[in-house]
Tab-separated table of C-alpha atoms in Angstrom:
chain	number	residue	atom	x	y	z
A	23	MET	CA	67.857	128.338	124.333
A	24	PRO	CA	67.942	126.684	120.691
A	25	PRO	CA	68.650	129.553	117.563
A	26	GLN	CA	65.298	130.890	116.113
A	27	ALA	CA	64.336	130.671	112.812
A	28	ASP	CA	64.852	132.866	110.438
A	29	SER	CA	63.115	135.389	109.158
A	30	ALA	CA	62.879	134.653	105.765
A	31	ASP	CA	61.433	131.477	106.309
A	32	SER	CA	57.642	130.335	108.140
A	33	PRO	CA	56.742	129.066	111.419
A	34	ASP	CA	55.772	125.385	108.774
A	35	ASP	CA	59.285	125.370	107.898
A	36	ALA	CA	60.454	123.284	111.388
A	37	ALA	CA	59.623	120.146	108.433
A	38	VAL	CA	62.334	120.723	105.734
A	39	ASP	CA	60.643	120.582	102.303
A	40	ARG	CA	62.799	117.710	100.437
A	41	ASP	CA	62.088	119.098	97.171
A	42	ALA	CA	63.467	122.690	97.989
A	43	VAL	CA	66.513	121.174	99.741
A	44	THR	CA	67.320	118.743	96.582
A	45	VAL	CA	67.170	121.866	94.302
A	46	ALA	CA	69.255	123.736	96.545
A	47	LEU	CA	71.826	120.978	97.019
A	48	GLU	CA	72.332	119.782	93.551
A	49	GLU	CA	72.626	123.581	92.478
A	50	LEU	CA	75.085	124.899	94.894
A	51	ARG	CA	77.073	122.002	94.275
A	52	SER	CA	77.500	122.258	90.870
A	53	LEU	CA	77.851	125.711	91.318
A	54	ILE	CA	81.418	124.859	93.373
A	55	VAL	CA	82.263	121.817	91.162
A	56	LEU	CA	81.800	123.968	87.600
A	57	GLY	CA	84.028	126.273	90.128
A	58	GLU	CA	81.675	129.287	89.909
A	59	LEU	CA	81.876	129.631	93.239
A	60	ALA	CA	85.844	129.783	93.758
A	61	PRO	CA	87.932	127.638	96.295
A	62	GLY	CA	88.158	128.937	99.936
A	63	SER	CA	85.311	131.599	99.111
A	64	GLU	CA	82.946	133.047	102.431
A	65	LEU	CA	78.904	132.702	101.555
A	66	SER	CA	76.203	134.956	102.682
A	67	GLN	CA	72.923	132.149	102.836
A	68	VAL	CA	71.035	134.503	102.905
A	69	GLY	CA	72.197	135.972	99.568
A	70	LEU	CA	72.597	132.203	98.309
A	71	ALA	CA	69.028	131.488	99.286
A	72	ARG	CA	68.166	134.601	96.952
A	73	ARG	CA	70.501	133.681	94.307
A	74	LEU	CA	68.489	129.481	94.247
A	75	GLY	CA	65.363	130.665	94.867
A	76	VAL	CA	64.828	128.587	98.192
A	77	SER	CA	64.344	130.230	101.751
A	78	THR	CA	67.904	129.755	104.226
A	79	THR	CA	66.090	126.589	105.958
A	80	PRO	CA	66.274	124.072	102.960
A	81	LEU	CA	69.505	125.602	101.918
A	82	ARG	CA	71.333	125.367	105.796
A	83	GLU	CA	70.907	121.633	104.973
A	84	ALA	CA	71.619	121.487	101.801
A	85	LEU	CA	75.265	123.428	103.541
A	86	ARG	CA	75.282	120.801	105.929
A	87	GLN	CA	75.071	117.800	103.199
A	88	LEU	CA	77.926	119.584	101.475
A	89	GLU	CA	79.922	119.873	104.596
A	90	ALA	CA	79.143	116.267	104.771
A	91	GLU	CA	80.691	115.300	101.372
A	92	GLY	CA	83.699	118.022	101.450
A	93	LEU	CA	82.800	120.661	99.761
A	94	ILE	CA	82.288	123.367	102.386
A	95	GLU	CA	83.524	124.526	105.771
A	96	SER	CA	81.373	124.829	108.358
A	97	ARG	CA	83.712	127.388	110.790
A	98	ARG	CA	82.855	128.899	114.291
A	99	ASN	CA	81.130	132.341	114.147
A	100	ARG	CA	82.149	132.729	110.790
A	101	SER	CA	80.141	132.039	107.674
A	102	PRO	CA	80.957	129.202	106.168
A	103	ARG	CA	82.987	128.937	102.629
A	104	ILE	CA	83.744	126.613	100.312
A	105	ALA	CA	86.633	124.371	100.947
A	106	PRO	CA	89.790	125.575	99.761
A	107	PHE	CA	92.122	123.907	97.745
A	108	ASP	CA	94.352	121.459	99.478
A	109	PRO	CA	96.891	118.918	98.183
A	110	GLU	CA	96.036	116.458	100.801
A	111	ASP	CA	92.554	116.516	100.314
A	112	LEU	CA	93.148	115.608	96.725
A	113	VAL	CA	95.372	112.536	97.356
A	114	SER	CA	93.562	110.994	99.736
A	115	VAL	CA	90.048	112.136	97.804
A	116	TYR	CA	90.974	110.120	94.554
A	117	SER	CA	93.281	107.382	96.465
A	118	GLN	CA	89.839	106.212	98.236
A	119	ARG	CA	88.632	106.391	94.887
A	120	VAL	CA	91.432	104.352	93.233
A	121	LEU	CA	90.181	101.814	96.034
A	122	LEU	CA	86.613	101.540	95.762
A	123	GLU	CA	85.969	102.060	92.747
A	124	ALA	CA	88.234	99.284	91.174
A	125	PHE	CA	86.584	97.364	94.253
A	126	ALA	CA	82.916	98.019	92.906
A	127	ILE	CA	83.797	97.203	89.180
A	128	ALA	CA	84.810	93.914	89.640
A	129	VAL	CA	81.973	93.667	91.869
A	130	SER	CA	79.452	95.031	89.069
A	131	SER	CA	81.301	93.750	86.264
A	132	ARG	CA	80.170	89.887	86.393
A	133	LEU	CA	77.024	90.776	86.533
A	134	LEU	CA	75.962	93.839	84.074
A	135	GLU	CA	73.483	92.899	81.896
A	136	ALA	CA	72.839	93.547	78.562
A	137	ALA	CA	70.823	96.631	78.334
A	138	ASP	CA	73.833	97.836	80.472
A	139	LEU	CA	76.083	96.952	78.588
A	140	ALA	CA	74.641	99.229	75.199
A	141	ALA	CA	74.350	101.951	77.798
A	142	LEU	CA	78.025	102.083	78.871
A	143	ASP	CA	78.390	102.316	74.555
A	144	GLN	CA	75.739	105.396	74.146
A	145	ARG	CA	77.681	106.622	76.720
A	146	LEU	CA	80.739	106.276	75.071
A	147	VAL	CA	79.880	107.414	71.702
A	148	ALA	CA	78.316	110.496	73.240
A	149	MET	CA	81.706	111.709	75.407
A	150	HIS	CA	83.576	111.449	71.685
A	151	GLU	CA	80.309	113.780	69.830
A	152	HIS	CA	80.701	116.147	72.404
A	153	GLY	CA	84.450	116.241	73.036
A	154	SER	CA	84.392	116.273	69.241
A	155	ALA	CA	81.844	119.302	69.246
A	156	SER	CA	84.173	120.765	72.797
A	157	ASP	CA	80.662	120.587	74.466
A	158	PHE	CA	81.900	120.807	77.595
A	159	ALA	CA	79.238	119.995	79.709
A	160	ARG	CA	77.716	117.801	77.960
A	161	TRP	CA	80.751	115.248	77.631
A	162	GLU	CA	80.790	116.097	81.258
A	163	GLU	CA	77.311	114.467	82.119
A	164	ALA	CA	78.112	111.501	79.287
A	165	HIS	CA	81.543	110.750	81.392
A	166	LEU	CA	80.388	111.028	84.960
A	167	ALA	CA	77.379	108.690	83.962
A	168	PHE	CA	79.531	105.701	82.140
A	169	HIS	CA	81.880	106.183	84.753
A	170	ALA	CA	78.183	105.262	87.309
A	171	GLY	CA	77.120	102.764	84.864
A	172	LEU	CA	80.874	101.004	85.589
A	173	VAL	CA	79.405	100.005	89.005
A	174	ALA	CA	75.611	99.731	88.710
A	175	ARG	CA	75.807	96.307	90.485
A	176	SER	CA	78.178	97.427	92.667
A	177	GLY	CA	74.669	97.697	95.766
A	178	THR	CA	73.412	101.144	96.683
A	179	GLN	CA	76.160	101.972	99.675
A	180	LEU	CA	78.951	101.233	97.675
A	181	ARG	CA	77.438	103.502	95.054
A	182	GLY	CA	76.347	107.172	96.796
A	183	GLN	CA	80.374	106.794	98.780
A	184	LEU	CA	82.290	106.764	94.754
A	185	ALA	CA	78.752	109.028	94.311
A	186	THR	CA	80.584	111.545	96.791
A	187	LEU	CA	83.817	110.681	96.359
A	188	THR	CA	83.888	111.639	92.506
A	189	VAL	CA	82.291	114.884	93.180
A	190	ARG	CA	85.117	116.045	95.414
A	191	SER	CA	87.639	114.141	92.684
A	192	ASP	CA	85.793	116.239	89.732
A	193	ARG	CA	85.607	119.620	91.634
A	194	TYR	CA	90.051	119.131	91.137
A	195	ARG	CA	89.954	117.761	88.394
A	196	ARG	CA	87.690	120.936	87.031
A	197	MET	CA	90.503	123.188	88.360
A	198	SER	CA	93.183	121.362	86.328
A	199	VAL	CA	94.683	121.075	82.631
A	200	LEU	CA	91.839	118.329	82.354
A	201	GLY	CA	88.947	120.844	82.921
A	202	GLN	CA	90.708	123.265	80.431
A	203	HIS	CA	91.110	122.046	77.166
A	204	PRO	CA	88.863	120.363	74.640
A	205	SER	CA	92.026	118.050	73.952
A	206	ALA	CA	92.236	116.781	76.951
A	207	TRP	CA	88.660	115.757	77.078
A	208	SER	CA	89.474	112.694	74.908
A	209	ILE	CA	92.312	111.657	76.433
A	210	GLY	CA	90.725	108.357	78.364
A	211	GLU	CA	88.941	107.567	75.488
A	212	ALA	CA	90.979	104.562	74.497
A	213	GLU	CA	91.487	103.399	78.277
A	214	HIS	CA	87.322	103.929	78.627
A	215	GLN	CA	86.909	101.569	75.825
A	216	ALA	CA	89.426	98.780	77.284
A	217	ILE	CA	87.493	99.450	80.310
A	218	LEU	CA	84.109	98.615	78.473
A	219	GLU	CA	85.656	95.279	76.906
A	220	ALA	CA	87.072	93.936	80.084
A	221	CYS	CA	83.398	94.549	81.475
A	222	ARG	CA	82.041	93.284	78.344
A	223	GLN	CA	84.346	89.336	78.792
A	224	ALA	CA	83.133	89.889	82.395
A	225	ASN	CA	86.690	89.869	83.794
A	226	PRO	CA	86.723	91.853	86.761
A	227	THR	CA	90.544	91.446	87.751
A	228	GLU	CA	91.341	93.222	84.163
A	229	ALA	CA	88.360	96.052	84.868
A	230	ALA	CA	89.066	96.561	88.365
A	231	THR	CA	92.963	96.863	86.741
A	232	LEU	CA	92.537	99.506	83.941
A	233	LEU	CA	90.320	101.541	85.953
A	234	ALA	CA	92.270	101.928	88.833
A	235	ARG	CA	94.879	103.165	86.261
A	236	HIS	CA	92.940	104.982	84.686
A	237	LEU	CA	92.064	106.800	87.956
A	238	SER	CA	95.687	106.918	88.966
A	239	ARG	CA	96.661	108.053	85.900
A	240	SER	CA	93.975	111.554	85.994
A	241	ALA	CA	94.755	112.157	89.861
A	242	LEU	CA	98.171	111.845	88.824
A	243	THR	CA	97.699	114.356	85.989
A	244	VAL	CA	95.539	116.889	87.724
A	245	LEU	CA	98.220	117.014	91.059
A	246	ALA	CA	101.087	117.845	88.557
A	247	HIS	CA	99.366	120.605	87.311
A	248	LEU	CA	97.853	121.907	90.745
A	249	ALA	CA	100.330	121.152	93.199
A	250	PRO	CA	103.401	119.484	91.121
A	251	ASP	CA	105.664	119.579	94.777
A	252	ALA	CA	102.889	117.319	96.710
A	253	ASP	CA	103.492	113.822	97.545
A	254	THR	CA	101.490	111.256	95.672
A	255	GLY	CA	102.152	108.265	97.591
A	256	GLY	CA	98.904	107.724	98.334
A	257	ILE	CA	97.781	107.849	95.324
A	258	ARG	CA	100.374	105.395	93.511
A	259	LEU	CA	100.083	102.753	97.061
A	260	ALA	CA	96.443	102.488	96.151
A	261	LEU	CA	97.267	101.734	92.063
A	262	GLU	CA	99.965	98.558	93.765
A	263	ILE	CA	97.198	96.762	96.016
A	264	VAL	CA	94.942	96.684	92.671
A	265	THR	CA	97.111	95.909	90.314
A	266	GLY	CA	99.507	93.584	93.012
A	267	TRP	CA	96.008	91.959	93.951
A	268	ALA	CA	94.828	91.549	90.280
A	269	ALA	CA	99.223	90.125	89.636
A	270	GLY	CA	98.534	87.862	91.861
A	271	GLY	CA	96.246	85.557	90.069
A	272	SER	CA	93.770	86.174	92.242
A	273	LYS	CA	90.090	84.516	92.470
A	274	ILE	CA	86.850	86.295	92.502
A	275	ASP	CA	84.175	83.624	93.305
A	276	SER	CA	82.168	83.414	90.373
A	277	ARG	CA	78.710	83.817	92.400
A	278	ARG	CA	76.793	86.138	92.483
A	279	PRO	CA	77.215	88.246	96.153
A	280	THR	CA	74.991	89.895	98.051
A	281	LEU	CA	75.273	93.309	98.617
């Protein structure tokens, strides 16, 4: 027998309001990533629906999507909860991101146009300004946009996978020293500049190597703060794969790829 609709929903909610799902998804994801909903905490669907201003039907759809992203855990006969801190997940997420984002920038760096590069320049300027003003929220927005811009020409599906991994890795980064001290917000400024210059020169091996090192350094810093005894072998192996490919002098076909 199918479950009955929640009394907070109307009969027409069988066709889920996609706008309400989007609102619930974005706001709930933000609450999780910013740490306003603590790792391991149980969720009341009725309470969350009231807080977000949506019915429970779109909220349940948002929870399903966040579960797919690794931010929510569903439990049989129990309330869902925010995924607890898991060092193995942190290593897995960052390892995947190092490999996939390095590949994505290698593809994208040869295809970026003048307008793309100008936008990346503007995001770096914004990061510097917001970091100097200790405006973490706006620095974070520019930082996310910068990384997304680096892989803007890598294909829709790959960008979607990277967006999910970025959300999960940023949750851990915000929990760590990198998300707590203004001095840490600009620690990668020189690295970002170097990555952008490699893209400007349309040098895919250099761009991939620099990005892989940048992500690995961030990951190892987060782990040193949150889980100093964790096995970091996965991250180091991912970095070795990327830098080993670059050091081997592999060449990428100069033709535009089909994605």
